């Protein structure tokens, strides 16, 4: 494959700013992966690993002004948003360092021999080990938190795996800077720079997923791109785990009682959530079921007023802008679809937010209106007006898997009256995170967080946010009747490292 220049582009003007790098050739991808593979042993010591993650966070925070400036020039997301995202990224690195120190993720289980059991139990000792080199495909909409030093990279490094990142073309300059900062942090602890590789270019991404030394991959992006890589990962002579976040509609159900009780507040909340970040969040509410009649009308009016007062914004690149404009125009042309606030082109480089409405009956069976059940990236949502509970169930039954699903309940329904519990049960099979009386935008980095869902939201049952994201990059191994002197220190009876473990059936903390 021929190398091509990699340019930093200003999304506010669509003009190239500067050449950042060149696309990696197949030979260069091979060299980067092999360097990562050679760095595996330097992550074996958990103390060093945790210190490396904390140093990476400290160095990223110290470089905040430069990083945010470059990120804003390449993404137009704004200094306030980017500063917050960088802080989240640093917090995430430190949180994984704490997880590495604690050691519970190793899942140590020790069973001593028992000749009285049927069948007899030998000496068995089980824990989890790193998979190997992890390929990470950066996302466009989170240039810090889902990119070079984002959640996939942080969790993979925490698990003891070196990483090779395929940069996103929307922020190549930032990718180079962040990689340099993290490599400097690695050098602080005697870890070679190869522990974090970086490649640019579409073909490089294809070569990366096919490389025999790549043991797993993480992806955040479109259904089309993610599915192609997922299929490639499965088609390898030795298939590998592929943890992809591909797309999500994030449905919301507003009960009639909730609409009667607080139509204005729900409309305002929906407007803020669907336009946040110019609608470029993977958890943007893209389909909202609202009752017909006066209660629903009040909600739609509130939404109309709020969205009408929202300024046009810049999307991450002009390709996304073109797709957004074409996508909303195609949807608006469908029969019985109305546009109380028409989404589409703003200025020459911006888009204006808006929303569409459609009767629930139009989504009852397969047809042209199925387009409304597909994610449209940008500041738009589809309000589905329903007449009764059967129509709500009918629409929900036609939805694919999602990252989130939300229900807006009245005060009484939230206290257990009416169908609140039933709706929650109907939403649970559709999503990895189910919200009550909130909005899905904003994914907290917390131990109990789950950012994933049934396909096509994700290609696995794992999460890409929160402490349990580390589990994606580990595999269990058990030793049977191994002499104590040959066992990994983590599996010895003495528990010199003070690890949480299950010892002869009893949980030790």
PDB file of N, CA, C and O in Angstrom, residues 274-344:
ATOM      1  N   UNK A 274     -30.205  15.846  23.446  1.00  0.00           N
ATOM      2  CA  UNK A 274     -30.046  15.502  22.023  1.00  0.00           C
ATOM      3  C   UNK A 274     -29.151  16.490  21.275  1.00  0.00           C
ATOM      4  O   UNK A 274     -28.592  16.150  20.232  1.00  0.00           O
ATOM      5  N   UNK A 275     -28.993  17.709  21.814  1.00  0.00           N
ATOM      6  CA  UNK A 275     -28.134  18.700  21.157  1.00  0.00           C
ATOM      7  C   UNK A 275     -26.769  18.833  21.827  1.00  0.00           C
ATOM      8  O   UNK A 275     -25.895  19.538  21.312  1.00  0.00           O
ATOM      9  N   UNK A 276     -26.566  18.153  22.945  1.00  0.00           N
ATOM     10  CA  UNK A 276     -25.294  18.243  23.648  1.00  0.00           C
ATOM     11  C   UNK A 276     -24.146  17.807  22.730  1.00  0.00           C
ATOM     12  O   UNK A 276     -24.225  16.776  22.071  1.00  0.00           O
ATOM     13  N   UNK A 277     -23.098  18.620  22.695  1.00  0.00           N
ATOM     14  CA  UNK A 277     -21.979  18.271  21.826  1.00  0.00           C
ATOM     15  C   UNK A 277     -22.365  18.210  20.360  1.00  0.00           C
ATOM     16  O   UNK A 277     -21.788  17.454  19.581  1.00  0.00           O
ATOM     17  N   UNK A 278     -23.362  19.018  19.958  1.00  0.00           N
ATOM     18  CA  UNK A 278     -23.912  19.023  18.584  1.00  0.00           C
ATOM     19  C   UNK A 278     -24.380  17.609  18.198  1.00  0.00           C
ATOM     20  O   UNK A 278     -24.221  17.156  17.074  1.00  0.00           O
ATOM     21  N   UNK A 279     -24.958  16.915  19.182  1.00  0.00           N
ATOM     22  CA  UNK A 279     -25.555  15.603  18.916  1.00  0.00           C
ATOM     23  C   UNK A 279     -24.553  14.518  18.586  1.00  0.00           C
ATOM     24  O   UNK A 279     -24.922  13.491  18.011  1.00  0.00           O
ATOM     25  N   UNK A 280     -23.290  14.712  18.994  1.00  0.00           N
ATOM     26  CA  UNK A 280     -22.241  13.770  18.596  1.00  0.00           C
ATOM     27  C   UNK A 280     -21.843  12.836  19.738  1.00  0.00           C
ATOM     28  O   UNK A 280     -20.678  12.486  19.890  1.00  0.00           O
ATOM     29  N   UNK A 281     -22.810  12.433  20.529  1.00  0.00           N
ATOM     30  CA  UNK A 281     -22.566  11.478  21.607  1.00  0.00           C
ATOM     31  C   UNK A 281     -23.170  10.128  21.228  1.00  0.00           C
ATOM     32  O   UNK A 281     -24.271  10.059  20.654  1.00  0.00           O
ATOM     33  N   UNK A 282     -22.460   9.065  21.582  1.00  0.00           N
ATOM     34  CA  UNK A 282     -22.966   7.723  21.260  1.00  0.00           C
ATOM     35  C   UNK A 282     -24.228   7.392  22.045  1.00  0.00           C
ATOM     36  O   UNK A 282     -24.960   6.475  21.675  1.00  0.00           O
ATOM     37  N   UNK A 283     -24.492   8.122  23.118  1.00  0.00           N
ATOM     38  CA  UNK A 283     -25.692   7.863  23.914  1.00  0.00           C
ATOM     39  C   UNK A 283     -26.754   8.948  23.715  1.00  0.00           C
ATOM     40  O   UNK A 283     -27.661   9.090  24.541  1.00  0.00           O
ATOM     41  N   UNK A 284     -26.674   9.694  22.652  1.00  0.00           N
ATOM     42  CA  UNK A 284     -27.718  10.682  22.331  1.00  0.00           C
ATOM     43  C   UNK A 284     -29.074   9.988  22.199  1.00  0.00           C
ATOM     44  O   UNK A 284     -29.200   8.986  21.518  1.00  0.00           O
ATOM     45  N   UNK A 285     -30.133  10.514  22.843  1.00  0.00           N
ATOM     46  CA  UNK A 285     -31.463   9.918  22.665  1.00  0.00           C
ATOM     47  C   UNK A 285     -31.975  10.169  21.249  1.00  0.00           C
ATOM     48  O   UNK A 285     -32.292  11.304  20.886  1.00  0.00           O
ATOM     49  N   UNK A 286     -32.043   9.113  20.452  1.00  0.00           N
ATOM     50  CA  UNK A 286     -32.378   9.269  19.039  1.00  0.00           C
ATOM     51  C   UNK A 286     -33.790   8.890  18.668  1.00  0.00           C
ATOM     52  O   UNK A 286     -34.222   9.137  17.535  1.00  0.00           O
ATOM     53  N   UNK A 287     -34.542   8.273  19.606  1.00  0.00           N
ATOM     54  CA  UNK A 287     -35.932   7.868  19.351  1.00  0.00           C
ATOM     55  C   UNK A 287     -36.696   8.008  20.655  1.00  0.00           C
ATOM     56  O   UNK A 287     -36.350   7.365  21.649  1.00  0.00           O
ATOM     57  N   UNK A 288     -37.740   8.841  20.650  1.00  0.00           N
ATOM     58  CA  UNK A 288     -38.460   9.154  21.883  1.00  0.00           C
ATOM     59  C   UNK A 288     -39.940   8.897  21.684  1.00  0.00           C
ATOM     60  O   UNK A 288     -40.575   9.505  20.815  1.00  0.00           O
ATOM     61  N   UNK A 289     -40.495   7.979  22.477  1.00  0.00           N
ATOM     62  CA  UNK A 289     -41.920   7.663  22.381  1.00  0.00           C
ATOM     63  C   UNK A 289     -42.695   8.581  23.317  1.00  0.00           C
ATOM     64  O   UNK A 289     -42.480   8.568  24.540  1.00  0.00           O
ATOM     65  N   UNK A 290     -43.581   9.370  22.735  1.00  0.00           N
ATOM     66  CA  UNK A 290     -44.330  10.405  23.449  1.00  0.00           C
ATOM     67  C   UNK A 290     -45.820  10.178  23.192  1.00  0.00           C
ATOM     68  O   UNK A 290     -46.218   9.888  22.053  1.00  0.00           O
ATOM     69  N   UNK A 291     -46.689  10.303  24.197  1.00  0.00           N
ATOM     70  CA  UNK A 291     -48.114  10.061  23.986  1.00  0.00           C
ATOM     71  C   UNK A 291     -48.749  11.082  23.044  1.00  0.00           C
ATOM     72  O   UNK A 291     -48.318  12.244  22.973  1.00  0.00           O
ATOM     73  N   UNK A 292     -49.738  10.632  22.325  1.00  0.00           N
ATOM     74  CA  UNK A 292     -50.546  11.562  21.527  1.00  0.00           C
ATOM     75  C   UNK A 292     -51.421  12.377  22.469  1.00  0.00           C
ATOM     76  O   UNK A 292     -51.507  12.100  23.663  1.00  0.00           O
ATOM     77  N   UNK A 293     -52.085  13.383  21.945  1.00  0.00           N
ATOM     78  CA  UNK A 293     -52.985  14.170  22.764  1.00  0.00           C
ATOM     79  C   UNK A 293     -52.312  15.354  23.424  1.00  0.00           C
ATOM     80  O   UNK A 293     -51.147  15.675  23.171  1.00  0.00           O
ATOM     81  N   UNK A 294     -53.061  15.990  24.334  1.00  0.00           N
ATOM     82  CA  UNK A 294     -52.629  17.263  24.918  1.00  0.00           C
ATOM     83  C   UNK A 294     -51.338  17.147  25.714  1.00  0.00           C
ATOM     84  O   UNK A 294     -50.479  18.030  25.643  1.00  0.00           O
ATOM     85  N   UNK A 295     -51.197  16.061  26.480  1.00  0.00           N
ATOM     86  CA  UNK A 295     -49.987  15.916  27.301  1.00  0.00           C
ATOM     87  C   UNK A 295     -48.748  15.852  26.423  1.00  0.00           C
ATOM     88  O   UNK A 295     -47.750  16.532  26.674  1.00  0.00           O
ATOM     89  N   UNK A 296     -48.816  15.042  25.380  1.00  0.00           N
ATOM     90  CA  UNK A 296     -47.688  14.950  24.462  1.00  0.00           C
ATOM     91  C   UNK A 296     -47.465  16.237  23.698  1.00  0.00           C
ATOM     92  O   UNK A 296     -46.315  16.619  23.416  1.00  0.00           O
ATOM     93  N   UNK A 297     -48.551  16.936  23.367  1.00  0.00           N
ATOM     94  CA  UNK A 297     -48.428  18.209  22.643  1.00  0.00           C
ATOM     95  C   UNK A 297     -47.632  19.223  23.459  1.00  0.00           C
ATOM     96  O   UNK A 297     -46.808  19.979  22.917  1.00  0.00           O
ATOM     97  N   UNK A 298     -47.871  19.245  24.763  1.00  0.00           N
ATOM     98  CA  UNK A 298     -47.144  20.165  25.622  1.00  0.00           C
ATOM     99  C   UNK A 298     -45.658  19.858  25.640  1.00  0.00           C
ATOM    100  O   UNK A 298     -44.811  20.761  25.629  1.00  0.00           O
ATOM    101  N   UNK A 299     -45.312  18.585  25.638  1.00  0.00           N
ATOM    102  CA  UNK A 299     -43.911  18.188  25.613  1.00  0.00           C
ATOM    103  C   UNK A 299     -43.259  18.617  24.296  1.00  0.00           C
ATOM    104  O   UNK A 299     -42.153  19.152  24.289  1.00  0.00           O
ATOM    105  N   UNK A 300     -43.978  18.353  23.194  1.00  0.00           N
ATOM    106  CA  UNK A 300     -43.429  18.719  21.883  1.00  0.00           C
ATOM    107  C   UNK A 300     -43.245  20.226  21.770  1.00  0.00           C
ATOM    108  O   UNK A 300     -42.262  20.695  21.186  1.00  0.00           O
ATOM    109  N   UNK A 301     -44.178  20.995  22.338  1.00  0.00           N
ATOM    110  CA  UNK A 301     -44.027  22.458  22.299  1.00  0.00           C
ATOM    111  C   UNK A 301     -42.785  22.896  23.083  1.00  0.00           C
ATOM    112  O   UNK A 301     -42.010  23.750  22.626  1.00  0.00           O
ATOM    113  N   UNK A 302     -42.607  22.307  24.256  1.00  0.00           N
ATOM    114  CA  UNK A 302     -41.429  22.635  25.051  1.00  0.00           C
ATOM    115  C   UNK A 302     -40.149  22.283  24.301  1.00  0.00           C
ATOM    116  O   UNK A 302     -39.182  23.059  24.279  1.00  0.00           O
ATOM    117  N   UNK A 303     -40.148  21.119  23.662  1.00  0.00           N
ATOM    118  CA  UNK A 303     -38.986  20.691  22.876  1.00  0.00           C
ATOM    119  C   UNK A 303     -38.749  21.640  21.706  1.00  0.00           C
ATOM    120  O   UNK A 303     -37.604  22.016  21.411  1.00  0.00           O
ATOM    121  N   UNK A 304     -39.840  22.030  21.045  1.00  0.00           N
ATOM    122  CA  UNK A 304     -39.735  22.950  19.907  1.00  0.00           C
ATOM    123  C   UNK A 304     -39.097  24.274  20.317  1.00  0.00           C
ATOM    124  O   UNK A 304     -38.176  24.776  19.655  1.00  0.00           O
ATOM    125  N   UNK A 305     -39.573  24.839  21.423  1.00  0.00           N
ATOM    126  CA  UNK A 305     -39.046  26.125  21.882  1.00  0.00           C
ATOM    127  C   UNK A 305     -37.557  26.021  22.228  1.00  0.00           C
ATOM    128  O   UNK A 305     -36.754  26.887  21.865  1.00  0.00           O
ATOM    129  N   UNK A 306     -37.195  24.933  22.924  1.00  0.00           N
ATOM    130  CA  UNK A 306     -35.807  24.790  23.374  1.00  0.00           C
ATOM    131  C   UNK A 306     -34.859  24.546  22.210  1.00  0.00           C
ATOM    132  O   UNK A 306     -33.775  25.141  22.138  1.00  0.00           O
ATOM    133  N   UNK A 307     -35.249  23.678  21.282  1.00  0.00           N
ATOM    134  CA  UNK A 307     -34.375  23.377  20.148  1.00  0.00           C
ATOM    135  C   UNK A 307     -34.266  24.589  19.226  1.00  0.00           C
ATOM    136  O   UNK A 307     -33.201  24.854  18.657  1.00  0.00           O
ATOM    137  N   UNK A 308     -35.351  25.327  19.084  1.00  0.00           N
ATOM    138  CA  UNK A 308     -35.320  26.528  18.236  1.00  0.00           C
ATOM    139  C   UNK A 308     -34.336  27.561  18.761  1.00  0.00           C
ATOM    140  O   UNK A 308     -33.792  28.365  17.989  1.00  0.00           O
ATOM    141  N   UNK A 309     -34.129  27.561  20.069  1.00  0.00           N
ATOM    142  CA  UNK A 309     -33.210  28.523  20.683  1.00  0.00           C
ATOM    143  C   UNK A 309     -31.770  28.022  20.750  1.00  0.00           C
ATOM    144  O   UNK A 309     -30.905  28.708  21.299  1.00  0.00           O
ATOM    145  N   UNK A 310     -31.511  26.825  20.203  1.00  0.00           N
ATOM    146  CA  UNK A 310     -30.162  26.246  20.237  1.00  0.00           C
ATOM    147  C   UNK A 310     -29.402  26.639  18.981  1.00  0.00           C
ATOM    148  O   UNK A 310     -29.901  26.484  17.863  1.00  0.00           O
ATOM    149  N   UNK A 311     -28.213  27.134  19.145  1.00  0.00           N
ATOM    150  CA  UNK A 311     -27.422  27.608  18.012  1.00  0.00           C
ATOM    151  C   UNK A 311     -26.947  26.459  17.129  1.00  0.00           C
ATOM    152  O   UNK A 311     -26.825  25.306  17.572  1.00  0.00           O
ATOM    153  N   UNK A 312     -26.672  26.790  15.883  1.00  0.00           N
ATOM    154  CA  UNK A 312     -26.028  25.835  14.976  1.00  0.00           C
ATOM    155  C   UNK A 312     -24.623  25.535  15.492  1.00  0.00           C
ATOM    156  O   UNK A 312     -24.033  26.325  16.235  1.00  0.00           O
ATOM    157  N   UNK A 313     -24.096  24.380  15.102  1.00  0.00           N
ATOM    158  CA  UNK A 313     -22.773  23.990  15.574  1.00  0.00           C
ATOM    159  C   UNK A 313     -21.975  23.293  14.489  1.00  0.00           C
ATOM    160  O   UNK A 313     -22.498  22.946  13.422  1.00  0.00           O
ATOM    161  N   UNK A 314     -20.705  23.086  14.766  1.00  0.00           N
ATOM    162  CA  UNK A 314     -19.791  22.451  13.820  1.00  0.00           C
ATOM    163  C   UNK A 314     -19.663  20.976  14.177  1.00  0.00           C
ATOM    164  O   UNK A 314     -19.410  20.631  15.336  1.00  0.00           O
ATOM    165  N   UNK A 315     -19.835  20.103  13.192  1.00  0.00           N
ATOM    166  CA  UNK A 315     -19.592  18.688  13.394  1.00  0.00           C
ATOM    167  C   UNK A 315     -18.098  18.393  13.255  1.00  0.00           C
ATOM    168  O   UNK A 315     -17.313  19.243  12.838  1.00  0.00           O
ATOM    169  N   UNK A 316     -17.723  17.179  13.587  1.00  0.00           N
ATOM    170  CA  UNK A 316     -16.306  16.839  13.673  1.00  0.00           C
ATOM    171  C   UNK A 316     -15.583  16.909  12.338  1.00  0.00           C
ATOM    172  O   UNK A 316     -14.385  17.171  12.289  1.00  0.00           O
ATOM    173  N   UNK A 317     -16.291  16.646  11.251  1.00  0.00           N
ATOM    174  CA  UNK A 317     -15.682  16.801   9.927  1.00  0.00           C
ATOM    175  C   UNK A 317     -16.784  17.001   8.896  1.00  0.00           C
ATOM    176  O   UNK A 317     -17.977  16.820   9.181  1.00  0.00           O
ATOM    177  N   UNK A 318     -16.395  17.361   7.691  1.00  0.00           N
ATOM    178  CA  UNK A 318     -17.383  17.686   6.654  1.00  0.00           C
ATOM    179  C   UNK A 318     -18.062  16.450   6.102  1.00  0.00           C
ATOM    180  O   UNK A 318     -19.190  16.528   5.596  1.00  0.00           O
ATOM    181  N   UNK A 319     -17.413  15.298   6.200  1.00  0.00           N
ATOM    182  CA  UNK A 319     -18.079  14.064   5.789  1.00  0.00           C
ATOM    183  C   UNK A 319     -19.272  13.788   6.698  1.00  0.00           C
ATOM    184  O   UNK A 319     -20.356  13.438   6.224  1.00  0.00           O
ATOM    185  N   UNK A 320     -19.088  13.970   7.988  1.00  0.00           N
ATOM    186  CA  UNK A 320     -20.190  13.786   8.923  1.00  0.00           C
ATOM    187  C   UNK A 320     -21.285  14.816   8.675  1.00  0.00           C
ATOM    188  O   UNK A 320     -22.482  14.504   8.759  1.00  0.00           O
ATOM    189  N   UNK A 321     -20.876  16.035   8.364  1.00  0.00           N
ATOM    190  CA  UNK A 321     -21.870  17.076   8.076  1.00  0.00           C
ATOM    191  C   UNK A 321     -22.695  16.701   6.859  1.00  0.00           C
ATOM    192  O   UNK A 321     -23.936  16.809   6.874  1.00  0.00           O
ATOM    193  N   UNK A 322     -22.047  16.236   5.800  1.00  0.00           N
ATOM    194  CA  UNK A 322     -22.767  15.831   4.587  1.00  0.00           C
ATOM    195  C   UNK A 322     -23.718  14.676   4.880  1.00  0.00           C
ATOM    196  O   UNK A 322     -24.869  14.661   4.403  1.00  0.00           O
ATOM    197  N   UNK A 323     -23.255  13.703   5.655  1.00  0.00           N
ATOM    198  CA  UNK A 323     -24.095  12.550   5.985  1.00  0.00           C
ATOM    199  C   UNK A 323     -25.293  12.960   6.831  1.00  0.00           C
ATOM    200  O   UNK A 323     -26.401  12.443   6.656  1.00  0.00           O
ATOM    201  N   UNK A 324     -25.075  13.909   7.738  1.00  0.00           N
ATOM    202  CA  UNK A 324     -26.165  14.384   8.582  1.00  0.00           C
ATOM    203  C   UNK A 324     -27.227  15.083   7.743  1.00  0.00           C
ATOM    204  O   UNK A 324     -28.430  14.804   7.856  1.00  0.00           O
ATOM    205  N   UNK A 325     -26.797  15.975   6.894  1.00  0.00           N
ATOM    206  CA  UNK A 325     -27.747  16.733   6.063  1.00  0.00           C
ATOM    207  C   UNK A 325     -28.538  15.789   5.160  1.00  0.00           C
ATOM    208  O   UNK A 325     -29.773  15.903   5.032  1.00  0.00           O
ATOM    209  N   UNK A 326     -27.846  14.858   4.545  1.00  0.00           N
ATOM    210  CA  UNK A 326     -28.530  13.905   3.665  1.00  0.00           C
ATOM    211  C   UNK A 326     -29.447  12.988   4.462  1.00  0.00           C
ATOM    212  O   UNK A 326     -30.575  12.669   4.021  1.00  0.00           O
ATOM    213  N   UNK A 327     -28.999  12.566   5.639  1.00  0.00           N
ATOM    214  CA  UNK A 327     -29.783  11.633   6.447  1.00  0.00           C
ATOM    215  C   UNK A 327     -31.081  12.233   6.947  1.00  0.00           C
ATOM    216  O   UNK A 327     -32.137  11.591   6.873  1.00  0.00           O
ATOM    217  N   UNK A 328     -31.038  13.466   7.452  1.00  0.00           N
ATOM    218  CA  UNK A 328     -32.264  14.072   7.960  1.00  0.00           C
ATOM    219  C   UNK A 328     -33.207  14.426   6.808  1.00  0.00           C
ATOM    220  O   UNK A 328     -34.441  14.335   6.949  1.00  0.00           O
ATOM    221  N   UNK A 329     -32.659  14.803   5.655  1.00  0.00           N
ATOM    222  CA  UNK A 329     -33.511  15.119   4.506  1.00  0.00           C
ATOM    223  C   UNK A 329     -34.255  13.870   4.033  1.00  0.00           C
ATOM    224  O   UNK A 329     -35.455  13.926   3.724  1.00  0.00           O
ATOM    225  N   UNK A 330     -33.562  12.740   3.986  1.00  0.00           N
ATOM    226  CA  UNK A 330     -34.191  11.491   3.555  1.00  0.00           C
ATOM    227  C   UNK A 330     -35.287  11.070   4.534  1.00  0.00           C
ATOM    228  O   UNK A 330     -36.370  10.628   4.118  1.00  0.00           O
ATOM    229  N   UNK A 331     -35.051  11.247   5.798  1.00  0.00           N
ATOM    230  CA  UNK A 331     -36.054  10.881   6.803  1.00  0.00           C
ATOM    231  C   UNK A 331     -37.258  11.820   6.748  1.00  0.00           C
ATOM    232  O   UNK A 331     -38.407  11.379   6.897  1.00  0.00           O
ATOM    233  N   UNK A 332     -37.009  13.105   6.547  1.00  0.00           N
ATOM    234  CA  UNK A 332     -38.094  14.089   6.532  1.00  0.00           C
ATOM    235  C   UNK A 332     -39.044  13.902   5.359  1.00  0.00           C
ATOM    236  O   UNK A 332     -40.206  14.343   5.408  1.00  0.00           O
ATOM    237  N   UNK A 333     -38.578  13.238   4.295  1.00  0.00           N
ATOM    238  CA  UNK A 333     -39.409  13.030   3.112  1.00  0.00           C
ATOM    239  C   UNK A 333     -40.371  11.855   3.238  1.00  0.00           C
ATOM    240  O   UNK A 333     -41.251  11.670   2.398  1.00  0.00           O
ATOM    241  N   UNK A 334     -40.241  11.057   4.289  1.00  0.00           N
ATOM    242  CA  UNK A 334     -41.110   9.894   4.457  1.00  0.00           C
ATOM    243  C   UNK A 334     -42.544  10.340   4.764  1.00  0.00           C
ATOM    244  O   UNK A 334     -42.762  11.371   5.410  1.00  0.00           O
ATOM    245  N   UNK A 335     -43.537   9.576   4.323  1.00  0.00           N
ATOM    246  CA  UNK A 335     -44.939   9.931   4.582  1.00  0.00           C
ATOM    247  C   UNK A 335     -45.237  10.059   6.075  1.00  0.00           C
ATOM    248  O   UNK A 335     -44.741   9.265   6.884  1.00  0.00           O
ATOM    249  N   UNK A 336     -46.017  11.063   6.419  1.00  0.00           N
ATOM    250  CA  UNK A 336     -46.464  11.330   7.795  1.00  0.00           C
ATOM    251  C   UNK A 336     -45.345  11.763   8.733  1.00  0.00           C
ATOM    252  O   UNK A 336     -45.541  11.826   9.944  1.00  0.00           O
ATOM    253  N   UNK A 337     -44.174  12.032   8.204  1.00  0.00           N
ATOM    254  CA  UNK A 337     -43.089  12.567   9.032  1.00  0.00           C
ATOM    255  C   UNK A 337     -43.126  14.084   8.943  1.00  0.00           C
ATOM    256  O   UNK A 337     -43.156  14.649   7.848  1.00  0.00           O
ATOM    257  N   UNK A 338     -43.145  14.732  10.093  1.00  0.00           N
ATOM    258  CA  UNK A 338     -43.167  16.187  10.136  1.00  0.00           C
ATOM    259  C   UNK A 338     -41.910  16.703  10.838  1.00  0.00           C
ATOM    260  O   UNK A 338     -41.265  15.977  11.595  1.00  0.00           O
ATOM    261  N   UNK A 339     -41.606  17.979  10.581  1.00  0.00           N
ATOM    262  CA  UNK A 339     -40.395  18.601  11.153  1.00  0.00           C
ATOM    263  C   UNK A 339     -40.781  19.880  11.886  1.00  0.00           C
ATOM    264  O   UNK A 339     -40.716  20.975  11.314  1.00  0.00           O
ATOM    265  N   UNK A 340     -41.191  19.776  13.156  1.00  0.00           N
ATOM    266  CA  UNK A 340     -41.510  20.995  13.912  1.00  0.00           C
ATOM    267  C   UNK A 340     -40.344  21.970  13.952  1.00  0.00           C
ATOM    268  O   UNK A 340     -40.538  23.185  13.920  1.00  0.00           O
ATOM    269  N   UNK A 341     -39.128  21.434  14.056  1.00  0.00           N
ATOM    270  CA  UNK A 341     -37.911  22.239  13.913  1.00  0.00           C
ATOM    271  C   UNK A 341     -37.034  21.483  12.925  1.00  0.00           C
ATOM    272  O   UNK A 341     -36.580  20.377  13.211  1.00  0.00           O
ATOM    273  N   UNK A 342     -36.826  22.057  11.765  1.00  0.00           N
ATOM    274  CA  UNK A 342     -36.146  21.341  10.684  1.00  0.00           C
ATOM    275  C   UNK A 342     -34.642  21.283  10.922  1.00  0.00           C
ATOM    276  O   UNK A 342     -33.969  22.316  10.979  1.00  0.00           O
ATOM    277  N   UNK A 343     -34.102  20.075  11.041  1.00  0.00           N
ATOM    278  CA  UNK A 343     -32.653  19.938  11.167  1.00  0.00           C
ATOM    279  C   UNK A 343     -31.998  19.996   9.791  1.00  0.00           C
ATOM    280  O   UNK A 343     -32.621  19.693   8.774  1.00  0.00           O
ATOM    281  N   UNK A 344     -30.744  20.375   9.754  1.00  0.00           N
ATOM    282  CA  UNK A 344     -30.052  20.410   8.464  1.00  0.00           C
ATOM    283  C   UNK A 344     -28.886  21.369   8.478  1.00  0.00           C
ATOM    284  O   UNK A 344     -28.285  21.634   9.522  1.00  0.00           O
TER     285      UNK A 344
END
